[in-house]
CSV table of C-alpha atoms in Angstrom, one decimal:
chain,number,residue,atom,x,y,z
F,1,MET,CA,-0.1,0.0,0.0
F,2,SER,CA,1.5,3.3,-0.9
F,3,ARG,CA,2.1,5.9,1.8
F,4,ASN,CA,-0.1,8.4,0.4
F,5,ARG,CA,-3.0,5.8,0.1
F,6,LEU,CA,-2.2,4.7,3.8
F,7,GLY,CA,-2.5,8.4,4.8
F,8,ARG,CA,-6.0,8.8,3.5
F,9,LYS,CA,-7.0,5.5,4.8
F,10,ARG,CA,-6.3,7.0,8.5
F,11,LEU,CA,-7.9,10.5,7.7
F,12,TRP,CA,-11.1,9.1,6.0
F,13,ARG,CA,-13.1,11.1,8.7
F,14,MET,CA,-11.6,14.2,7.9
F,15,ARG,CA,-12.9,13.8,4.3
F,16,SER,CA,-16.0,15.2,2.9
F,17,ASN,CA,-19.0,12.2,3.2
F,18,PRO,CA,-22.2,12.4,2.0
F,19,LEU,CA,-23.3,10.1,5.0
F,20,ARG,CA,-21.2,12.0,7.5
F,21,ARG,CA,-23.8,13.8,9.7
F,22,HIS,CA,-23.3,16.8,12.0
F,23,ASP,CA,-23.7,14.9,15.2
F,24,ASP,CA,-20.9,12.6,14.0
F,25,ILE,CA,-18.6,15.4,13.6
F,26,VAL,CA,-20.0,16.8,17.2
F,27,GLU,CA,-19.2,12.8,18.7
F,28,ALA,CA,-15.7,13.0,17.3
F,29,TRP,CA,-14.8,16.4,18.8
F,30,ILE,CA,-16.5,15.3,22.3
F,31,VAL,CA,-14.1,12.1,22.2
F,32,LEU,CA,-11.2,14.1,21.7
F,33,VAL,CA,-11.9,16.7,24.2
F,34,VAL,CA,-12.9,13.9,26.9
F,35,TRP,CA,-9.4,11.9,26.5
F,36,ALA,CA,-7.8,15.6,26.2
F,37,VAL,CA,-9.0,16.4,29.6
F,38,ILE,CA,-8.5,13.0,31.3
F,39,ALA,CA,-4.9,13.4,30.4
F,40,VAL,CA,-4.5,16.7,31.4
F,41,GLY,CA,-6.8,17.2,33.9
F,42,GLY,CA,-6.3,13.7,35.6
F,43,ALA,CA,-2.5,14.6,35.8
F,44,LEU,CA,-3.2,17.7,37.6
F,45,ALA,CA,-5.1,16.8,39.8
F,46,GLY,CA,-2.9,13.8,40.4
F,47,LEU,CA,-0.1,16.3,41.3
F,48,VAL,CA,-1.8,18.9,43.2
F,49,THR,CA,-2.9,16.2,45.6
F,50,PHE,CA,0.6,14.4,45.8
F,51,HIS,CA,1.9,17.7,46.5
F,52,ALA,CA,-1.2,18.8,49.0
F,53,ALA,CA,-1.0,15.3,51.2
F,54,HIS,CA,3.0,15.8,51.0
F,55,GLU,CA,2.6,18.9,52.6
F,56,VAL,CA,0.0,18.0,55.0
F,57,PHE,CA,2.4,14.8,56.3
F,58,ALA,CA,5.3,17.1,56.3
F,59,ALA,CA,3.8,19.5,58.5
F,60,GLN,CA,2.5,16.5,60.9
F,61,ARG,CA,6.2,15.4,61.2
F,62,THR,CA,7.1,19.1,62.4
F,63,GLN,CA,4.4,19.2,64.8
F,64,ARG,CA,4.3,16.1,66.4
F,65,HIS,CA,6.9,14.6,68.9
F,66,SER,CA,7.2,11.6,71.1
F,67,VAL,CA,7.7,11.7,74.6
F,68,GLN,CA,7.8,8.9,77.6
F,69,GLY,CA,4.6,8.2,79.0
F,70,ALA,CA,3.6,5.6,82.1
F,71,LEU,CA,0.9,2.9,81.6
F,72,LEU,CA,-1.4,3.4,84.4
F,73,THR,CA,-3.0,-0.4,83.8
F,74,ASP,CA,-2.3,-3.5,83.0
F,75,THR,CA,-2.5,-4.7,79.5
F,76,PRO,CA,-3.7,-8.6,78.5
F,77,PRO,CA,-0.9,-10.7,77.1
F,78,ALA,CA,-0.5,-10.7,73.3
F,79,SER,CA,-2.6,-13.4,71.5
F,80,SER,CA,-0.6,-15.7,68.8
F,81,THR,CA,-1.3,-14.0,65.6
F,82,PRO,CA,0.4,-15.8,62.1
F,83,GLY,CA,3.2,-13.8,60.7
F,84,GLY,CA,4.8,-12.0,64.0
F,85,ALA,CA,2.2,-9.3,63.9
F,86,ARG,CA,2.4,-6.7,66.7
F,87,ASP,CA,-0.5,-6.8,69.0
F,88,LEU,CA,-1.9,-3.1,70.0
F,89,ILE,CA,-4.5,-2.4,72.6
F,90,LYS,CA,-5.9,0.6,74.3
F,91,GLY,CA,-4.4,1.4,77.5
F,92,LYS,CA,-4.5,4.2,79.8
F,93,VAL,CA,-1.4,6.5,79.6
F,94,ARG,CA,-0.2,9.5,81.5
F,95,TRP,CA,2.6,11.8,79.7
F,96,ALA,CA,3.9,15.2,80.9
F,97,THR,CA,4.3,18.2,78.5
F,98,ALA,CA,7.4,19.8,78.2
F,99,ASP,CA,5.8,22.7,80.5
F,100,GLY,CA,5.5,20.2,83.1
F,101,THR,CA,1.8,19.7,82.9
F,102,SER,CA,0.4,16.3,83.5
F,103,HIS,CA,-2.2,14.7,81.0
F,104,THR,CA,-3.9,11.4,81.3
F,105,GLY,CA,-5.2,9.5,78.0
F,106,SER,CA,-6.2,6.7,76.1
F,107,ALA,CA,-3.1,5.2,73.8
F,108,LEU,CA,-2.4,2.2,71.6
F,109,VAL,CA,0.2,0.2,73.5
F,110,ASP,CA,1.9,-3.2,73.3
F,111,THR,CA,0.2,-6.1,74.8
F,112,GLY,CA,1.7,-7.9,77.9
F,113,GLN,CA,2.8,-4.8,79.4
F,114,LYS,CA,2.2,-4.1,83.5
F,115,ALA,CA,1.0,-0.9,85.0
F,116,GLY,CA,3.8,1.6,85.4
F,117,SER,CA,6.1,0.6,82.4
F,118,GLU,CA,7.4,3.6,80.2
F,119,VAL,CA,5.6,3.6,76.9
F,120,VAL,CA,5.7,6.0,74.0
F,121,VAL,CA,3.1,8.9,73.0
F,122,TRP,CA,2.7,11.2,70.8
F,123,VAL,CA,1.5,14.8,71.2
F,124,ASP,CA,1.3,17.6,69.1
F,125,SER,CA,3.0,21.2,69.7
F,126,ALA,CA,0.0,22.0,72.3
F,127,GLY,CA,0.9,18.8,74.4
F,128,ASN,CA,-2.6,17.3,73.4
F,129,PHE,CA,-2.4,13.5,72.3
F,130,THR,CA,-2.2,12.5,69.0
F,131,ILE,CA,-1.1,9.4,66.3
F,132,GLU,CA,2.4,9.1,65.4
F,133,PRO,CA,2.9,10.9,62.1
F,134,PRO,CA,3.7,8.7,58.9
F,135,SER,CA,7.6,8.3,58.0
F,136,SER,CA,9.2,10.2,54.9
F,137,LYS,CA,8.8,7.1,53.1
F,138,GLU,CA,5.2,6.1,54.3
F,139,ALA,CA,4.2,9.6,53.4
F,140,THR,CA,5.2,9.8,49.9
F,141,LEU,CA,3.7,6.2,49.5
F,142,GLU,CA,0.3,7.7,50.9
F,143,SER,CA,0.6,10.8,48.7
F,144,ALA,CA,1.1,9.0,45.9
F,145,VAL,CA,-1.9,6.7,46.4
F,146,LEU,CA,-3.8,9.5,47.1
F,147,GLY,CA,-3.0,11.4,44.1
F,148,LEU,CA,-3.5,8.4,41.9
F,149,THR,CA,-7.2,7.9,43.6
F,150,ALA,CA,-7.5,11.7,42.5
F,151,ALA,CA,-6.4,11.2,39.2
F,152,LEU,CA,-8.7,8.5,38.6
F,153,ALA,CA,-12.0,10.0,39.8
F,154,PHE,CA,-11.2,13.1,37.9
F,155,ALA,CA,-10.7,10.8,34.8
F,156,GLY,CA,-14.3,8.8,35.9
F,157,VAL,CA,-16.0,11.9,36.1
F,158,ALA,CA,-14.8,13.4,33.0
F,159,PHE,CA,-15.7,9.9,31.0
F,160,GLY,CA,-18.8,10.2,32.8
F,161,ALA,CA,-19.5,13.3,31.1
F,162,GLY,CA,-18.3,12.5,27.9
F,163,ALA,CA,-20.6,9.3,27.9
F,164,VAL,CA,-23.9,11.5,29.0
F,165,ALA,CA,-23.2,13.7,26.3
F,166,ARG,CA,-22.5,10.9,23.4
F,167,TYR,CA,-25.6,9.5,24.8
F,168,ARG,CA,-27.7,12.2,24.3
F,169,LEU,CA,-26.3,12.5,20.6
F,170,ASP,CA,-27.3,8.8,20.4
F,171,ARG,CA,-30.8,9.6,21.0
F,172,ARG,CA,-31.1,12.5,19.1
F,173,ARG,CA,-29.8,10.4,16.2
F,174,ILE,CA,-32.1,8.0,16.8
F,175,ASP,CA,-35.0,10.2,16.9
F,176,SER,CA,-33.5,11.6,13.7
F,177,TRP,CA,-33.7,8.3,12.0
F,178,GLY,CA,-37.1,7.7,13.5
F,179,THR,CA,-38.6,10.8,11.7
F,180,GLU,CA,-36.7,10.4,8.4
F,181,TRP,CA,-37.9,6.5,8.5
F,182,ASN,CA,-41.4,7.7,9.1
F,183,LEU,CA,-40.8,10.3,5.6
F,184,VAL,CA,-39.0,7.4,3.7
F,185,GLY,CA,-40.8,4.3,4.6
F,186,PRO,CA,-43.9,4.1,3.3
F,187,SER,CA,-42.5,4.9,-0.4
F,188,TRP,CA,-40.4,1.7,-0.4
F,189,GLY,CA,-43.3,-0.2,-1.8
F,190,ARG,CA,-45.9,-2.4,-0.6
F,191,LYS,CA,-47.0,-3.0,2.9
F,192,THR,CA,-47.8,-6.5,4.0
F,193,ASN,CA,-50.9,-6.7,6.4
């Protein structure tokens, strides 16, 4: 096949065609725009979400710090779990802030500890109990997952909007075909009764 003929075959939709309707051209543009929006918008949504989540996790790492606390109650012994998973249970803990104020609250602690055992508690800059912030690697992974989720959600919304627009075009074409058939159909010969 010659190069010129191959080029004409690939661009057949661009040529003038007596069967091509205005709705067909509109549909082709809708498909093109939807894919462009998915590619560009999805990438932007993913990147913006990744950077925003990464900044939040970085702020958490700077605002939170660990302090030593004392366990106030005994915790039950560890149950045997396959794979050597770490058993955690809520326990009542007392800790002191940098200014010496004593606080009491529930924290996740290892099982099998006696009252008075030292435990690590995470607090924010105000001295209130909080959870451990994600490490740098965990934050990067979680930010990437959130970014990918945002990109996929954006792509899904764009694809859905394009599908709705194409559905409406299909309904319009079907109605148009029905109207044309009502005009042309009776002139196609005799009808059976």
